[in-house]
Amino acid sequence: MQSLEEYTSKAKNIDFCTECWIDGRFVPSRSGETFSNINPATGKKLCDVAKGNSSDINAAVKAARTAFEDGRWSGKTPSERKEVILNLAKLIRENVTEMALLDTLDMGKPISETVNVDVPGSAFFFQWHAEAADKIYDEIAPTGGRDIAMIRRSPLGVVGAVVPWNFPLDMATWKLAPALVTGNSVVLKPAEQSPLSALRLAVLAKEAGLPDGVLNVVPGFGEDAGQALGRHMDVDCLVFTGSTAVGKLFQKYAGESNMKQVWLETGGKSPNIIFPDADLEKAADMAAFGIFFNQGEVCSANSRLLVHSSIKDEMVGKLRERAEKIKQGNPLDPATTMGAMVDVNHAKKVEEFLNVGKAEAKLITGGDRFSINDSDAFIQPTIFADVPEGATIARYEIFGPVLAIQTFDTEDEAIEMANKSVYGLAASVWTSDLARAMDLSDKLHVGTVSVNTVDALSAMTPFGGMKQSGFGRDLSIHSFDKYTALKTIWVKY
Ligand code: NDP
């Protein structure tokens, strides 16, 4: 890690990439319009960014389609594609400070996290998917006779990716790595709050050897650029991470256009269930991490703590202690452990939930929005206890550092409470009873159950949800399913 002074000085000297990246070069938006990109931790403008709209999306899709059809990337062997994506992983590692600064400046998260988690994570995810490229075999069906029925994986063509701001580089990576490795061309629309790392990534990808037109990045607003991608007649597949409301729109866009495949990773209200036989110190450490990491702006954040009534007071005390130790401040300071919300609008939205929470539950700690320097985008780590069943703060995805604590008495009650949600992304269970852990894991309607940890995740395991948390899986070999079609080629001889 470097010092606050070093990061501040480096941040001042970054030459931001601000235009649309189409067909291997930067171009202004066709309308000439731009939008202000604000640093939420200071409230000050970082730069003006091209405001891409449907014309820019059209140009990007055209470039992607041409690249796909002429085989400059789709026609390469898996081993050749592997080498290029491995180069990209290497370049991301070589540029770790700059990439980390871009995400920290754009969305307000601590530099210690972007340097140690987000950027190394992105490099590793690219590397992992690249290494898998030439290790997946096609199949031959057991037809018998003088027949060979091959089942091959084909790339889909042009993939549209619309990603959020909470992990700007990583969310783009989760889509790009498997899409590119399997030979597709991509048009990526980053969130309006955080376009900078995606634009810089495109330059690194070219440097790594990715041919022009294979990766295009169009910054802009969801209603224009995002919608244009969702409705485009020449996009074969749309992958999305973001809110459930916008996820539903992408299904509508597809239904009203070319019926493109749509894969969604949307919201969550993940329960964290703690039984008295668990290691309570560790459970408290991880429960605090599970809700306060990344300012609580995590789709799988453990925002509901379901604790056995016999240990409720003890756990509330432990959680409070941990919340009050969090160091909020300048995200460029390596000592900061919680930064700003992504923007003031989002901070105000979280504040509204805090006010609702104060009326419907018992405030244990935090509870306010506040300012640091000139920015009003900071929220205190907040804990509510005695949250009644059906309370707003126990049902809605707040997407901030706000924990709702509820109690249960029996295992069945815990399962019922955990499953009583429109979401089904993740859940955690803390117990030393393995049979109980496995029983609960079977009964929880979620994509990932973490036992004696929270938010377990790796490149090797699929990540995604059930119910209104979406469908389709990011990460792991299974992520390739979203970006390939199974093709049967039947030969008689
Ligand atoms: P959105 O779902 O609105 O944004 C995610 C992406 O979708 C962005 O690139 C956005 O573009 C784009 N988008 C927005 N509206 C449209 C549209 N009409 N058509 C096509 N694309 C669109 O999330 P927000 O940023 O507004 O956050 C709102 C809430 O969503 C949060 O409070 C949280 O609850 C949830 N969320 C969940 C995330 C997750 O990881 N599952 C991540 C982020 C948010 P633009 O930025 O220009 O609006």
XYZ file of C-alpha atoms and ligand atoms in Angstrom:
541
model
C 0.000 0.000 0.000
C 1.067 3.543 -0.664
C 0.378 6.617 1.481
C -2.575 9.011 1.286
C -0.224 11.633 -0.174
C 1.019 9.264 -2.874
C -2.484 8.168 -3.862
C -3.715 11.775 -3.868
C -0.864 12.903 -6.085
C -1.319 9.952 -8.476
C -5.065 10.568 -8.630
C -4.423 14.163 -9.714
C -2.246 13.044 -12.607
C -4.497 10.398 -14.143
C -5.377 11.022 -17.751
C -8.977 9.755 -17.746
C -10.396 7.916 -20.757
C -13.706 9.656 -21.378
C -14.950 8.851 -24.883
C -16.792 5.903 -26.395
C -14.487 3.024 -27.294
C -15.743 1.684 -30.610
C -13.876 -0.503 -33.067
C -10.583 -0.161 -31.216
C -10.433 3.601 -30.768
C -11.892 6.440 -28.761
C -14.565 8.544 -30.436
C -16.790 11.280 -29.022
C -20.499 10.468 -28.673
C -22.245 11.025 -32.015
C -24.496 13.661 -30.421
C -21.427 15.439 -28.990
C -23.110 15.329 -25.572
C -21.248 14.586 -22.368
C -22.174 14.144 -18.710
C -20.325 15.146 -15.551
C -18.565 12.370 -13.713
C -18.499 13.232 -10.005
C -16.274 11.906 -7.227
C -18.836 11.096 -4.494
C -16.280 11.475 -1.711
C -15.606 15.120 -2.585
C -18.690 16.139 -4.556
C -16.295 17.510 -7.191
C -16.262 16.799 -10.909
C -13.612 14.365 -12.097
C -14.202 14.782 -15.834
C -16.852 14.981 -18.556
C -17.688 11.649 -20.136
C -19.245 10.985 -23.561
C -22.993 10.462 -23.225
C -23.536 7.554 -25.591
C -27.017 6.993 -26.963
C -28.658 4.680 -29.504
C -26.482 5.959 -32.413
C -23.329 5.065 -30.511
C -24.787 1.708 -29.519
C -25.638 1.065 -33.187
C -22.059 1.837 -34.224
C -20.665 -0.356 -31.454
C -22.955 -3.285 -32.316
C -22.013 -2.928 -35.987
C -18.311 -3.073 -35.134
C -18.912 -6.050 -32.834
C -20.935 -7.881 -35.484
C -18.316 -7.293 -38.200
C -15.572 -8.539 -35.901
C -17.605 -11.593 -35.004
C -18.510 -12.532 -38.558
C -15.021 -12.156 -40.052
C -13.612 -14.468 -37.390
C -10.764 -12.205 -36.233
C -11.556 -13.407 -32.686
C -14.376 -15.945 -32.941
C -12.248 -17.870 -35.468
C -9.189 -18.112 -33.233
C -8.536 -21.354 -31.396
C -9.329 -21.470 -27.669
C -5.581 -21.595 -26.952
C -4.994 -18.439 -28.975
C -7.771 -16.633 -27.150
C -6.358 -17.873 -23.866
C -2.993 -16.200 -24.550
C -4.592 -12.804 -25.224
C -6.793 -12.882 -22.127
C -3.834 -14.004 -20.003
C -1.955 -10.969 -21.340
C -4.868 -8.817 -20.265
C -4.742 -10.271 -16.736
C -1.020 -9.450 -16.630
C -1.599 -5.873 -17.793
C -4.295 -5.335 -15.167
C -1.796 -6.451 -12.509
C 0.852 -4.113 -13.910
C -1.623 -1.219 -13.729
C -3.106 -2.064 -10.341
C -2.683 1.391 -8.806
C -4.254 3.257 -11.694
C -7.168 0.810 -12.026
C -7.765 0.930 -8.265
C -7.715 4.710 -8.237
C -10.248 4.849 -11.063
C -12.827 2.796 -9.148
C -12.104 4.549 -5.862
C -12.472 8.004 -7.402
C -15.575 7.011 -9.350
C -17.633 5.314 -6.660
C -16.116 6.226 -3.318
C -14.886 2.881 -2.027
C -11.676 2.644 0.038
C -8.417 2.374 -1.887
C -7.342 -0.500 0.395
C -10.181 -2.531 -1.106
C -9.700 -1.603 -4.750
C -5.944 -2.275 -4.490
C -6.280 -5.546 -2.559
C -9.631 -6.949 -3.663
C -11.229 -5.444 -6.774
C -8.275 -5.122 -9.139
C -6.424 -8.340 -8.202
C -9.838 -10.019 -8.349
C -10.436 -8.784 -11.889
C -6.988 -9.987 -13.015
C -7.584 -13.377 -11.407
C -11.063 -13.774 -12.927
C -9.677 -13.027 -16.410
C -6.805 -15.442 -15.794
C -9.045 -18.200 -14.482
C -11.477 -18.041 -17.397
C -8.609 -17.810 -19.890
C -6.949 -20.899 -18.441
C -10.232 -22.794 -18.749
C -10.570 -21.867 -22.443
C -8.738 -24.882 -23.874
C -9.745 -27.378 -21.216
C -13.414 -27.767 -21.983
C -14.163 -30.670 -24.319
C -17.067 -31.012 -26.689
C -19.165 -34.204 -26.543
C -20.163 -37.081 -28.776
C -23.605 -38.559 -28.115
C -23.803 -42.358 -27.622
C -25.905 -42.976 -30.757
C -24.102 -46.138 -31.876
C -24.279 -47.314 -35.484
C -22.552 -45.539 -38.334
C -23.265 -42.117 -36.839
C -21.236 -39.478 -35.081
C -23.461 -36.971 -33.274
C -21.223 -34.178 -32.059
C -22.401 -31.673 -29.467
C -20.304 -28.569 -29.840
C -20.327 -25.216 -28.086
C -20.598 -22.197 -30.395
C -20.208 -18.578 -29.367
C -23.496 -16.677 -29.559
C -22.305 -13.643 -31.542
C -22.749 -10.150 -30.106
C -23.192 -9.918 -26.351
C -24.520 -6.742 -24.698
C -23.393 -6.259 -21.099
C -24.944 -3.678 -18.772
C -23.217 -3.454 -15.416
C -23.592 -1.529 -12.135
C -21.381 0.762 -10.116
C -20.784 -1.192 -6.904
C -17.791 -3.163 -8.223
C -17.246 -1.382 -11.550
C -14.205 -3.316 -12.780
C -15.182 -6.672 -11.295
C -18.769 -6.669 -12.522
C -17.539 -5.860 -16.035
C -14.955 -8.648 -15.688
C -17.518 -11.235 -14.582
C -19.312 -10.698 -17.904
C -16.367 -9.997 -20.211
C -14.089 -12.863 -19.204
C -16.383 -15.772 -20.156
C -17.951 -13.867 -23.079
C -14.578 -13.122 -24.690
C -12.924 -16.428 -23.875
C -15.731 -18.271 -25.686
C -15.245 -16.139 -28.822
C -18.055 -13.585 -28.647
C -17.832 -9.879 -29.406
C -19.107 -7.536 -26.689
C -20.673 -4.112 -26.275
C -20.353 -3.023 -22.650
C -22.323 -0.216 -21.024
C -20.883 0.688 -17.628
C -22.987 2.498 -15.015
C -23.138 6.271 -15.435
C -21.545 6.679 -11.981
C -18.489 4.557 -12.790
C -17.404 4.410 -16.443
C -13.680 5.053 -16.018
C -12.193 1.626 -15.284
C -14.190 -0.020 -18.098
C -12.854 2.507 -20.617
C -9.278 2.013 -19.436
C -9.775 -1.755 -19.505
C -10.658 -1.541 -23.196
C -7.290 0.080 -23.903
C -5.474 -2.627 -21.932
C -7.396 -5.299 -23.843
C -6.174 -3.857 -27.138
C -2.636 -3.750 -25.781
C -3.049 -7.401 -24.782
C -3.827 -8.319 -28.377
C -7.628 -8.268 -28.530
C -8.566 -7.350 -32.114
C -10.431 -4.114 -32.784
C -14.207 -4.339 -32.654
C -14.297 -7.334 -30.311
C -14.746 -5.220 -27.192
C -16.637 -1.925 -27.382
C -17.491 0.291 -24.414
C -20.264 2.884 -24.612
C -20.667 5.055 -21.512
C -24.051 6.706 -21.113
C -27.358 6.542 -19.316
C -29.446 3.458 -18.808
C -32.607 4.844 -20.376
C -30.758 5.690 -23.628
C -27.668 3.557 -24.152
C -28.752 0.670 -21.880
C -32.209 0.471 -23.383
C -30.839 0.703 -26.944
C -28.621 -2.294 -26.232
C -31.511 -4.218 -24.670
C -33.743 -3.536 -27.670
C -31.109 -3.957 -30.387
C -32.149 -6.376 -33.119
C -28.579 -7.525 -33.727
C -27.572 -8.310 -30.139
C -27.812 -12.039 -29.422
C -27.540 -12.013 -25.662
C -27.900 -9.410 -22.930
C -26.220 -9.929 -19.556
C -27.037 -7.612 -16.691
C -26.212 -6.964 -13.061
C -28.214 -4.301 -11.231
C -31.633 -3.677 -9.753
C -34.539 -6.076 -10.056
C -36.673 -3.303 -11.581
C -34.232 -2.752 -14.453
C -33.710 -6.504 -14.834
C -37.427 -6.823 -15.554
C -37.112 -4.086 -18.177
C -34.473 -6.112 -20.027
C -36.876 -9.033 -20.236
C -39.454 -6.647 -21.706
C -36.943 -5.150 -24.160
C -36.048 -8.636 -25.368
C -39.694 -9.647 -25.721
C -40.448 -6.513 -27.719
C -37.407 -6.852 -29.997
C -35.549 -9.972 -31.154
C -36.104 -12.316 -28.183
C -32.402 -12.164 -27.344
C -31.269 -14.292 -24.436
C -31.325 -12.320 -21.193
C -29.369 -13.305 -18.078
C -29.972 -11.338 -14.904
C -28.163 -10.922 -11.604
C -30.308 -8.552 -9.602
C -31.115 -7.644 -6.010
C -30.925 -9.436 -2.696
C -31.865 -9.294 0.984
C -29.667 -12.082 2.214
C -30.378 -13.653 5.608
C -27.541 -14.536 7.967
C -28.790 -17.147 10.460
C -26.874 -17.584 13.719
C -27.462 -20.501 16.110
C -26.154 -20.506 19.707
C -23.732 -23.390 19.017
C -21.715 -21.294 16.536
C -18.382 -19.593 17.159
C -20.023 -16.301 18.099
C -16.884 -14.136 17.920
C -16.221 -15.255 14.369
C -19.907 -15.009 13.498
C -19.946 -11.403 14.714
C -16.776 -10.528 12.771
C -18.185 -11.945 9.579
C -21.717 -10.618 10.116
C -20.210 -7.133 10.364
C -18.129 -7.741 7.259
C -21.169 -9.162 5.466
C -23.152 -5.965 5.820
C -20.522 -3.216 6.045
C -18.028 -4.283 3.349
C -18.198 -1.979 0.303
C -20.491 0.404 2.256
C -23.182 -2.286 2.139
C -23.464 -1.719 -1.606
C -23.327 -5.432 -2.365
C -26.126 -7.438 -3.962
C -25.442 -10.398 -1.689
C -24.886 -8.272 1.464
C -26.052 -10.083 4.618
C -28.547 -7.345 5.424
C -30.881 -9.475 7.572
C -29.410 -11.009 10.713
C -31.624 -13.789 12.063
C -30.284 -14.632 15.494
C -31.511 -17.219 18.007
C -33.378 -15.382 20.763
C -31.114 -16.869 23.483
C -28.048 -15.043 22.106
C -29.704 -11.912 20.766
C -28.400 -9.434 23.369
C -24.892 -10.863 23.179
C -24.814 -10.646 19.379
C -26.277 -7.141 19.301
C -23.491 -6.031 21.656
C -20.774 -7.657 19.552
C -22.115 -6.195 16.326
C -22.379 -2.743 17.818
C -18.758 -2.888 18.969
C -17.616 -3.833 15.470
C -19.734 -1.205 13.709
C -18.355 1.536 15.943
C -14.759 0.598 15.103
C -15.228 1.216 11.377
C -13.142 4.125 10.138
C -15.018 6.307 7.695
C -13.231 8.946 5.722
C -11.337 9.874 2.586
C -11.386 6.756 0.366
C -7.832 7.565 -0.787
C -6.571 7.124 2.765
C -5.317 3.540 3.201
C -6.588 3.611 6.804
C -10.193 4.214 5.721
C -12.399 1.136 6.014
C -15.675 2.628 4.786
C -15.991 5.248 2.060
C -18.798 7.287 0.559
C -22.038 6.058 -0.978
C -21.864 6.040 -4.768
C -23.595 9.427 -5.005
C -25.653 11.846 -2.950
C -28.904 10.628 -4.501
C -28.222 7.104 -3.373
C -27.127 8.344 0.080
C -30.439 10.196 0.385
C -32.323 7.059 -0.590
C -30.482 5.122 2.131
C -31.232 7.949 4.584
C -34.953 7.551 3.883
C -34.683 3.903 4.924
C -32.844 5.006 8.084
C -35.772 7.255 8.969
C -38.265 4.478 8.329
C -36.124 2.140 10.426
C -36.094 4.570 13.369
C -39.894 4.466 13.383
C -40.304 0.723 13.059
C -37.380 -0.767 15.065
C -34.801 -0.050 17.783
C -31.744 1.887 16.615
C -28.593 0.362 18.134
C -25.921 2.466 16.447
C -25.442 4.861 13.527
C -28.599 6.016 11.799
C -27.467 9.181 10.032
C -26.204 10.578 6.784
C -23.335 13.001 7.314
C -20.676 15.078 5.536
C -16.937 14.733 5.192
C -15.231 17.732 3.625
C -17.690 18.912 0.976
C -19.460 15.627 0.381
C -22.887 14.726 1.829
C -22.680 11.144 0.600
C -21.586 9.368 3.793
C -23.804 7.023 5.834
C -22.948 5.751 9.302
C -22.737 1.981 9.760
C -26.186 1.332 11.182
C -27.777 -1.476 13.181
C -31.453 -1.892 13.996
C -32.648 -4.559 16.438
C -36.160 -5.735 17.359
C -37.137 -5.413 13.721
C -40.716 -6.687 13.444
C -41.819 -9.201 10.859
C -42.818 -7.474 7.632
C -40.897 -4.278 8.479
C -39.786 -2.202 5.498
C -36.116 -2.390 6.485
C -36.322 -6.194 6.615
C -37.884 -6.480 3.156
C -36.309 -3.876 0.869
C -32.822 -3.951 -0.565
C -31.377 -0.802 1.011
C -27.959 -1.176 -0.606
C -26.217 0.623 2.210
C -24.531 -0.190 5.566
C -27.787 -0.979 7.345
C -28.374 -4.193 9.292
C -31.815 -5.403 10.406
C -31.688 -7.867 13.333
C -34.575 -10.250 13.983
C -34.884 -13.256 16.294
C -36.095 -16.831 15.956
C -36.654 -19.716 18.356
C -36.773 -22.824 16.192
C -35.015 -24.050 13.075
C -38.300 -24.109 11.138
C -39.000 -20.541 12.119
C -35.541 -19.479 10.919
C -36.091 -21.162 7.550
C -39.518 -19.611 7.146
C -38.226 -16.129 7.974
C -35.201 -16.530 5.702
C -37.300 -17.637 2.741
C -39.928 -14.959 3.242
C -38.431 -12.629 0.640
C -38.933 -11.904 -3.024
C -35.171 -12.358 -3.334
C -33.087 -15.525 -3.331
C -29.466 -14.639 -3.928
C -27.512 -15.841 -0.902
C -27.793 -16.896 2.746
C -25.424 -17.734 5.595
C -25.798 -20.250 8.406
C -23.683 -20.360 11.570
C -23.739 -23.583 13.574
C -21.358 -26.315 14.687
C -23.987 -28.952 13.831
C -23.164 -30.176 10.316
C -26.468 -32.009 9.888
C -28.366 -28.846 10.735
C -26.224 -26.820 8.334
C -26.901 -29.265 5.506
C -30.640 -29.446 6.253
C -30.909 -25.686 6.168
C -28.808 -25.455 3.013
C -31.316 -27.713 1.267
C -34.281 -25.688 2.416
C -33.034 -22.161 1.743
C -34.234 -20.887 -1.649
C -31.030 -19.109 -2.685
C -28.157 -19.469 -5.136
C -25.375 -19.687 -2.523
C -25.445 -20.860 1.095
C -22.345 -19.983 3.115
C -21.863 -22.124 6.225
C -19.779 -20.629 9.042
C -18.741 -17.785 6.756
C -20.521 -15.117 4.710
C -20.741 -14.441 1.033
C -18.486 -17.343 0.002
C -17.427 -16.738 -3.571
C -14.676 -17.759 -5.950
C -13.878 -18.000 -9.646
C -14.497 -21.730 -9.275
C -18.081 -21.566 -8.003
C -21.189 -20.280 -9.783
C -22.760 -17.079 -8.489
C -26.343 -16.036 -9.114
C -29.830 -16.099 -7.731
C -33.277 -17.608 -7.553
C -36.656 -15.855 -7.466
C -36.347 -12.092 -8.163
C -32.585 -12.178 -7.666
C -32.392 -13.308 -11.271
C -31.199 -16.358 -13.165
C -28.097 -17.575 -14.919
C -24.752 -17.894 -13.216
C -21.617 -15.775 -13.299
C -18.180 -17.305 -12.599
C -17.014 -20.934 -12.852
C -17.161 -23.171 -15.919
C -20.955 -22.853 -15.736
C -20.700 -19.178 -16.731
C -19.715 -20.386 -20.214
C -23.244 -21.773 -20.612
C -24.583 -18.227 -20.937
C -22.241 -17.302 -23.758
C -22.391 -20.434 -25.881
C -25.084 -22.335 -27.735
C -25.001 -26.117 -27.960
C -24.874 -27.135 -31.612
C -25.514 -30.686 -32.785
C -23.617 -31.840 -35.863
C -24.746 -35.297 -36.929
C -22.586 -37.205 -39.388
C -23.579 -40.493 -41.031
C -20.839 -42.497 -42.616
P -29.772 0.131 -11.948
O -30.322 -1.228 -12.032
O -30.649 1.267 -12.327
O -28.437 0.254 -12.838
C -27.657 -0.834 -13.273
C -27.308 -0.649 -14.739
O -28.500 -0.626 -15.530
C -26.592 0.662 -15.029
O -25.648 0.473 -16.051
C -27.731 1.538 -15.493
O -27.349 2.648 -16.244
C -28.557 0.575 -16.298
N -29.928 1.030 -16.450
C -30.641 1.846 -15.619
N -31.878 2.062 -16.107
C -31.957 1.393 -17.288
C -32.974 1.251 -18.270
N -34.155 1.842 -18.143
N -32.706 0.487 -19.352
C -31.495 -0.101 -19.496
N -30.500 0.021 -18.613
C -30.721 0.742 -17.501
O -29.231 0.362 -10.510
P -28.991 1.788 -9.782
O -27.664 2.197 -10.145
O -30.034 2.777 -10.094
O -29.210 1.381 -8.283
C -30.547 1.227 -7.796
C -30.665 0.033 -6.915
O -30.366 -1.137 -7.637
C -29.697 0.011 -5.745
O -30.133 0.765 -4.686
C -29.663 -1.462 -5.448
O -30.789 -1.796 -4.668
C -29.773 -2.107 -6.812
N -28.464 -2.474 -7.382
C -28.126 -3.771 -7.380
C -26.879 -4.146 -7.840
C -26.453 -5.564 -7.835
O -25.240 -5.828 -7.743
N -27.352 -6.525 -7.993
C -25.898 -3.172 -8.299
C -26.383 -1.813 -8.332
C -27.617 -1.504 -7.866
P -27.238 4.089 -15.494
O -26.178 3.963 -14.502
O -26.912 5.026 -16.542
O -28.568 4.322 -14.846
